[in-house]
PDB file of C-alpha atoms in Angstrom:
ATOM      1  CA  MET A1196       0.000   0.000   0.000  1.00  0.00           C
ATOM      2  CA  LYS A1197       2.825   2.388   0.872  1.00  0.00           C
ATOM      3  CA  ARG A1198       4.587   1.604  -2.401  1.00  0.00           C
ATOM      4  CA  LEU A1199       1.428   2.342  -4.369  1.00  0.00           C
ATOM      5  CA  PHE A1200       1.095   5.687  -2.605  1.00  0.00           C
ATOM      6  CA  LEU A1201       4.759   6.432  -3.301  1.00  0.00           C
ATOM      7  CA  TYR A1202       4.399   5.598  -7.012  1.00  0.00           C
ATOM      8  CA  ILE A1203       1.306   7.798  -7.313  1.00  0.00           C
ATOM      9  CA  ALA A1204       3.093  10.677  -5.553  1.00  0.00           C
ATOM     10  CA  LEU A1205       6.134  10.341  -7.836  1.00  0.00           C
ATOM     11  CA  PHE A1206       3.901  10.276 -10.911  1.00  0.00           C
ATOM     12  CA  LEU A1207       2.066  13.427  -9.820  1.00  0.00           C
ATOM     13  CA  LEU A1208       5.299  15.261  -9.056  1.00  0.00           C
ATOM     14  CA  SER A1209       6.820  14.309 -12.402  1.00  0.00           C
ATOM     15  CA  SER A1210       3.679  15.375 -14.277  1.00  0.00           C
ATOM     16  CA  LEU A1211       3.718  18.755 -12.492  1.00  0.00           C
ATOM     17  CA  SER A1212       7.298  19.425 -13.481  1.00  0.00           C
ATOM     18  CA  VAL A1213       6.652  18.418 -17.092  1.00  0.00           C
ATOM     19  CA  SER A1214       3.699  20.805 -17.471  1.00  0.00           C
ATOM     20  CA  ALA A1215       5.679  23.918 -16.543  1.00  0.00           C
ATOM     21  CA  GLU A1216       5.932  26.703 -19.069  1.00  0.00           C
ATOM     22  CA  ARG A1217       8.667  29.283 -19.231  1.00  0.00           C
ATOM     23  CA  PHE A1218       7.411  32.874 -19.191  1.00  0.00           C
ATOM     24  CA  ARG A1219       9.464  35.843 -20.342  1.00  0.00           C
ATOM     25  CA  TRP A1220       8.337  39.293 -19.270  1.00  0.00           C
ATOM     26  CA  LEU A1221       9.737  42.724 -19.994  1.00  0.00           C
ATOM     27  CA  TYR A1222      13.141  43.669 -18.625  1.00  0.00           C
ATOM     28  CA  ASP A1223      14.352  40.090 -19.334  1.00  0.00           C
ATOM     29  CA  ILE A1224      12.625  38.602 -16.267  1.00  0.00           C
ATOM     30  CA  VAL A1225      12.076  34.874 -16.765  1.00  0.00           C
ATOM     31  CA  PHE A1226      10.191  32.375 -14.577  1.00  0.00           C
ATOM     32  CA  GLU A1227       8.501  29.002 -14.826  1.00  0.00           C
ATOM     33  CA  ALA A1228       4.821  28.445 -14.075  1.00  0.00           C
ATOM     34  CA  PRO A1229       2.233  25.774 -14.948  1.00  0.00           C
ATOM     35  CA  GLU A1230       0.604  25.988 -18.364  1.00  0.00           C
ATOM     36  CA  ARG A1231      -2.786  26.791 -16.840  1.00  0.00           C
ATOM     37  CA  SER A1232      -1.505  30.147 -15.583  1.00  0.00           C
ATOM     38  CA  ARG A1233      -3.426  33.244 -16.637  1.00  0.00           C
ATOM     39  CA  VAL A1234      -2.248  36.801 -17.049  1.00  0.00           C
ATOM     40  CA  ILE A1235      -4.771  39.172 -15.492  1.00  0.00           C
ATOM     41  CA  TYR A1236      -3.006  42.510 -15.884  1.00  0.00           C
ATOM     42  CA  ASN A1237       0.030  43.384 -17.966  1.00  0.00           C
ATOM     43  CA  THR A1238       1.557  46.823 -18.412  1.00  0.00           C
ATOM     44  CA  ARG A1239       5.063  48.134 -18.911  1.00  0.00           C
ATOM     45  CA  ASP A1240       5.849  48.170 -15.186  1.00  0.00           C
ATOM     46  CA  ARG A1241       3.415  45.626 -13.662  1.00  0.00           C
ATOM     47  CA  LEU A1242       2.420  41.998 -14.306  1.00  0.00           C
ATOM     48  CA  GLU A1243      -0.317  40.150 -12.407  1.00  0.00           C
ATOM     49  CA  MET A1244      -0.963  36.439 -12.858  1.00  0.00           C
ATOM     50  CA  ILE A1245      -3.129  33.709 -11.401  1.00  0.00           C
ATOM     51  CA  ILE A1246      -1.090  30.515 -11.124  1.00  0.00           C
ATOM     52  CA  GLU A1247      -3.432  27.741  -9.995  1.00  0.00           C
ATOM     53  CA  ASP A1248      -4.380  28.846  -6.440  1.00  0.00           C
ATOM     54  CA  MET A1249      -1.649  31.482  -6.178  1.00  0.00           C
ATOM     55  CA  THR A1250      -1.492  35.126  -7.143  1.00  0.00           C
ATOM     56  CA  PHE A1251       1.800  36.387  -8.535  1.00  0.00           C
ATOM     57  CA  VAL A1252       2.659  40.065  -9.097  1.00  0.00           C
ATOM     58  CA  ILE A1253       5.811  41.689 -10.485  1.00  0.00           C
ATOM     59  CA  GLN A1254       6.207  45.456 -10.041  1.00  0.00           C
ATOM     60  CA  ILE A1255       9.117  47.535 -11.381  1.00  0.00           C
ATOM     61  CA  TYR A1256      10.210  50.654  -9.477  1.00  0.00           C
ATOM     62  CA  SER A1257      12.665  53.448 -10.043  1.00  0.00           C
ATOM     63  CA  ASN A1258      16.083  52.692  -8.593  1.00  0.00           C
ATOM     64  CA  GLU A1259      16.988  56.291  -7.720  1.00  0.00           C
ATOM     65  CA  GLY A1260      18.230  56.551  -4.130  1.00  0.00           C
ATOM     66  CA  VAL A1261      17.337  52.950  -3.310  1.00  0.00           C
ATOM     67  CA  ASP A1262      19.362  51.235  -0.608  1.00  0.00           C
ATOM     68  CA  ASP A1263      18.747  48.394   1.854  1.00  0.00           C
ATOM     69  CA  GLU A1264      16.877  50.608   4.336  1.00  0.00           C
ATOM     70  CA  MET A1265      14.560  51.875   1.598  1.00  0.00           C
ATOM     71  CA  LEU A1266      13.802  48.292   0.503  1.00  0.00           C
ATOM     72  CA  LYS A1267      12.949  47.292   4.094  1.00  0.00           C
ATOM     73  CA  LEU A1268      10.802  50.390   4.668  1.00  0.00           C
ATOM     74  CA  ASN A1269       8.869  49.722   1.459  1.00  0.00           C
ATOM     75  CA  LEU A1270       8.210  46.133   2.577  1.00  0.00           C
ATOM     76  CA  ARG A1271       6.901  47.293   5.967  1.00  0.00           C
ATOM     77  CA  ARG A1272       4.607  49.841   4.296  1.00  0.00           C
ATOM     78  CA  ARG A1273       3.265  47.238   1.915  1.00  0.00           C
ATOM     79  CA  ALA A1274       2.572  44.851   4.807  1.00  0.00           C
ATOM     80  CA  ALA A1275       0.701  47.612   6.657  1.00  0.00           C
ATOM     81  CA  GLU A1276      -1.407  48.311   3.539  1.00  0.00           C
ATOM     82  CA  TYR A1277      -2.491  44.671   3.463  1.00  0.00           C
ATOM     83  CA  ASN A1278      -3.019  44.470   7.271  1.00  0.00           C
ATOM     84  CA  MET A1279      -0.547  41.593   7.530  1.00  0.00           C
ATOM     85  CA  TYR A1280       0.311  40.010  10.854  1.00  0.00           C
ATOM     86  CA  ASP A1281       2.916  37.471  12.037  1.00  0.00           C
ATOM     87  CA  THR A1282       5.432  39.056   9.698  1.00  0.00           C
ATOM     88  CA  SER A1283       9.097  38.232   9.461  1.00  0.00           C
ATOM     89  CA  MET A1284      11.786  39.762   7.270  1.00  0.00           C
ATOM     90  CA  LYS A1285      14.949  38.114   6.015  1.00  0.00           C
ATOM     91  CA  LYS A1286      17.609  38.661   3.386  1.00  0.00           C
ATOM     92  CA  PHE A1287      16.981  37.238  -0.068  1.00  0.00           C
ATOM     93  CA  SER A1288      19.557  36.467  -2.713  1.00  0.00           C
ATOM     94  CA  GLN A1289      19.051  34.469  -5.862  1.00  0.00           C
ATOM     95  CA  ASP A1290      20.626  34.502  -9.283  1.00  0.00           C
ATOM     96  CA  LYS A1291      21.232  38.210  -9.992  1.00  0.00           C
ATOM     97  CA  PHE A1292      18.621  39.471  -7.497  1.00  0.00           C
ATOM     98  CA  LYS A1293      19.589  40.647  -4.029  1.00  0.00           C
ATOM     99  CA  GLY A1294      17.301  42.190  -1.402  1.00  0.00           C
ATOM    100  CA  PHE A1295      14.792  41.277   1.286  1.00  0.00           C
ATOM    101  CA  CYS A1296      11.726  39.063   1.734  1.00  0.00           C
ATOM    102  CA  LEU A1297       8.833  39.790   4.086  1.00  0.00           C
ATOM    103  CA  ASN A1298       6.612  36.823   4.924  1.00  0.00           C
ATOM    104  CA  GLY A1299       3.292  37.218   6.709  1.00  0.00           C
ATOM    105  CA  THR A1300      -0.333  36.194   7.037  1.00  0.00           C
ATOM    106  CA  LEU A1301      -3.164  38.181   5.480  1.00  0.00           C
ATOM    107  CA  PRO A1302      -6.529  38.715   7.228  1.00  0.00           C
ATOM    108  CA  ASP A1303      -8.189  36.035   5.057  1.00  0.00           C
ATOM    109  CA  GLY A1304      -5.712  33.423   6.352  1.00  0.00           C
ATOM    110  CA  SER A1305      -3.615  33.158   3.205  1.00  0.00           C
ATOM    111  CA  ILE A1306       0.127  33.710   3.262  1.00  0.00           C
ATOM    112  CA  ALA A1307       1.928  36.406   1.309  1.00  0.00           C
ATOM    113  CA  ASN A1308       5.602  36.839   0.493  1.00  0.00           C
ATOM    114  CA  PHE A1309       6.838  40.247  -0.605  1.00  0.00           C
ATOM    115  CA  TYR A1310      10.276  40.397  -2.213  1.00  0.00           C
ATOM    116  CA  ASN A1311      11.987  43.750  -2.752  1.00  0.00           C
ATOM    117  CA  VAL A1312      15.124  43.109  -4.748  1.00  0.00           C
ATOM    118  CA  MET A1313      17.702  44.931  -6.796  1.00  0.00           C
ATOM    119  CA  SER A1314      19.249  43.373  -9.862  1.00  0.00           C
ATOM    120  CA  LYS A1315      23.035  43.213  -9.710  1.00  0.00           C
ATOM    121  CA  LYS A1316      23.203  43.084 -13.496  1.00  0.00           C
ATOM    122  CA  SER A1317      20.805  45.784 -14.700  1.00  0.00           C
ATOM    123  CA  GLY A1318      20.178  47.791 -11.510  1.00  0.00           C
ATOM    124  CA  LEU A1319      16.396  47.247 -11.702  1.00  0.00           C
ATOM    125  CA  CYS A1320      14.391  47.627  -8.499  1.00  0.00           C
ATOM    126  CA  VAL A1321      11.752  44.887  -8.565  1.00  0.00           C
ATOM    127  CA  GLN A1322       9.020  43.778  -6.174  1.00  0.00           C
ATOM    128  CA  PHE A1323       7.625  40.249  -6.407  1.00  0.00           C
ATOM    129  CA  ILE A1324       4.445  39.388  -4.497  1.00  0.00           C
ATOM    130  CA  VAL A1325       3.288  35.805  -4.105  1.00  0.00           C
ATOM    131  CA  ASN A1326      -0.016  35.129  -2.311  1.00  0.00           C
ATOM    132  CA  TYR A1327      -0.699  31.460  -1.577  1.00  0.00           C
ATOM    133  CA  THR A1328      -2.268  29.019   0.874  1.00  0.00           C
ATOM    134  CA  LYS A1329      -0.366  26.695   3.172  1.00  0.00           C
ATOM    135  CA  GLY A1330      -0.818  23.749   0.764  1.00  0.00           C
ATOM    136  CA  ASP A1331       0.843  25.592  -2.112  1.00  0.00           C
ATOM    137  CA  GLU A1332       4.100  26.356  -0.319  1.00  0.00           C
ATOM    138  CA  LYS A1333       6.172  23.984  -2.488  1.00  0.00           C
ATOM    139  CA  LYS A1334       4.757  25.497  -5.684  1.00  0.00           C
ATOM    140  CA  MET A1335       5.529  28.979  -4.369  1.00  0.00           C
ATOM    141  CA  LYS A1336       9.122  28.040  -3.581  1.00  0.00           C
ATOM    142  CA  ALA A1337       9.547  26.500  -7.046  1.00  0.00           C
ATOM    143  CA  LEU A1338       8.141  29.650  -8.658  1.00  0.00           C
ATOM    144  CA  VAL A1339      10.423  31.969  -6.691  1.00  0.00           C
ATOM    145  CA  LYS A1340      13.412  29.720  -7.334  1.00  0.00           C
ATOM    146  CA  SER A1341      12.757  29.884 -11.087  1.00  0.00           C
ATOM    147  CA  LEU A1342      12.856  33.720 -11.166  1.00  0.00           C
ATOM    148  CA  LYS A1343      15.842  34.897 -13.191  1.00  0.00           C
ATOM    149  CA  GLU A1344      17.021  37.800 -15.210  1.00  0.00           C
ATOM    150  CA  GLU A1345      18.456  36.607 -18.495  1.00  0.00           C
ATOM    151  CA  PRO A1346      18.653  38.298 -21.860  1.00  0.00           C
ATOM    152  CA  ALA A1347      16.615  37.023 -24.752  1.00  0.00           C
ATOM    153  CA  PRO A1348      18.495  34.718 -27.100  1.00  0.00           C
ATOM    154  CA  LYS A1349      19.812  36.577 -30.115  1.00  0.00           C
ATOM    155  CA  VAL A1350      18.341  35.556 -33.410  1.00  0.00           C
ATOM    156  CA  LYS A1351      20.604  35.740 -36.427  1.00  0.00           C
ATOM    157  CA  LYS A1352      19.017  37.707 -39.212  1.00  0.00           C
ATOM    158  CA  LYS A1353      19.453  36.505 -42.721  1.00  0.00           C
ATOM    159  CA  LYS A1354      20.896  39.191 -44.961  1.00  0.00           C
ATOM    160  CA  GLU A1355      19.040  39.926 -48.122  1.00  0.00           C
ATOM    161  CA  ASN A1356      21.253  40.526 -51.116  1.00  0.00           C
ATOM    162  CA  ARG A1357      19.210  42.973 -53.099  1.00  0.00           C
ATOM    163  CA  LYS A1358      20.398  44.005 -56.505  1.00  0.00           C
ATOM    164  CA  GLN A1359      20.245  47.640 -57.385  1.00  0.00           C
ATOM    165  CA  LYS A1360      18.203  48.288 -60.483  1.00  0.00           C
ATOM    166  CA  ILE A1361      20.154  50.309 -63.007  1.00  0.00           C
ATOM    167  CA  GLN A1362      18.651  51.646 -66.169  1.00  0.00           C
ATOM    168  CA  LYS A1363      20.482  50.678 -69.342  1.00  0.00           C
ATOM    169  CA  LYS A1364      21.966  53.312 -71.629  1.00  0.00           C
ATOM    170  CA  ASP A1365      19.737  52.734 -74.632  1.00  0.00           C
ATOM    171  CA  ALA A1366      16.494  52.047 -72.701  1.00  0.00           C
ATOM    172  CA  PRO A1367      13.731  54.672 -72.832  1.00  0.00           C
ATOM    173  CA  LEU A1368      13.163  56.728 -69.671  1.00  0.00           C
ATOM    174  CA  LYS A1369      10.591  55.387 -67.276  1.00  0.00           C
ATOM    175  CA  PRO A1370       7.702  57.706 -66.458  1.00  0.00           C
ATOM    176  CA  ILE A1371       7.539  59.251 -62.986  1.00  0.00           C
ATOM    177  CA  LYS A1372       4.548  57.997 -61.023  1.00  0.00           C
ATOM    178  CA  LYS A1373       2.084  60.653 -59.974  1.00  0.00           C
ATOM    179  CA  THR A1374       0.941  60.730 -56.341  1.00  0.00           C
ATOM    180  CA  THR A1375      -2.638  59.830 -55.515  1.00  0.00           C
ATOM    181  CA  THR A1376      -3.035  62.608 -52.948  1.00  0.00           C
ATOM    182  CA  THR A1377      -2.605  66.301 -53.318  1.00  0.00           C
ATOM    183  CA  PRO A1378      -0.735  68.457 -50.804  1.00  0.00           C
ATOM    184  CA  VAL A1379      -4.044  70.067 -49.841  1.00  0.00           C
ATOM    185  CA  GLU A1380      -5.428  66.662 -48.792  1.00  0.00           C
ATOM    186  CA  LEU A1381      -2.344  65.895 -46.730  1.00  0.00           C
ATOM    187  CA  TYR A1382      -2.600  69.041 -44.612  1.00  0.00           C
ATOM    188  CA  GLU A1383      -6.377  69.213 -44.428  1.00  0.00           C
ATOM    189  CA  ILE A1384      -7.752  69.167 -40.883  1.00  0.00           C
TER     190      ILE A1384
END
């Protein structure tokens, strides 16, 4: 019976890892999430997604005057906005991101992790928010572990060898094409 349970658990874990999709967002931020993930809101500086039972948000901030104390203060403010309790803050470092993580419980009983990080490579100031339930802790850790900043692969462009068209000496002149619009139509309001 225990072996059967073990085989079923291994099968489920392997099927979860196979169904992950790699997402690339602006600013070369890459992460892996299940294929059933949905993007709810996407702008130039904010991405919000629903990943199974989790909510995942990426927010880009200006990096002017940002230091460790500013990152911590921003995390405390954000926790106060959400009325979080049982909070704890610790250092966070992964790949090219370095900063702080604030973990706490929201009033509805779900858990939220706020990450304020600076990119060592590009200098971006990024905030990741992951809201999840106690049962999704492994998925949350896998999602956060997959966060990276990597440039898009360069695609080699095929050069087109275009031949210049040259009129021959003895050929008759080609007529000049007349425009279909008049200058009055172009500047008409």
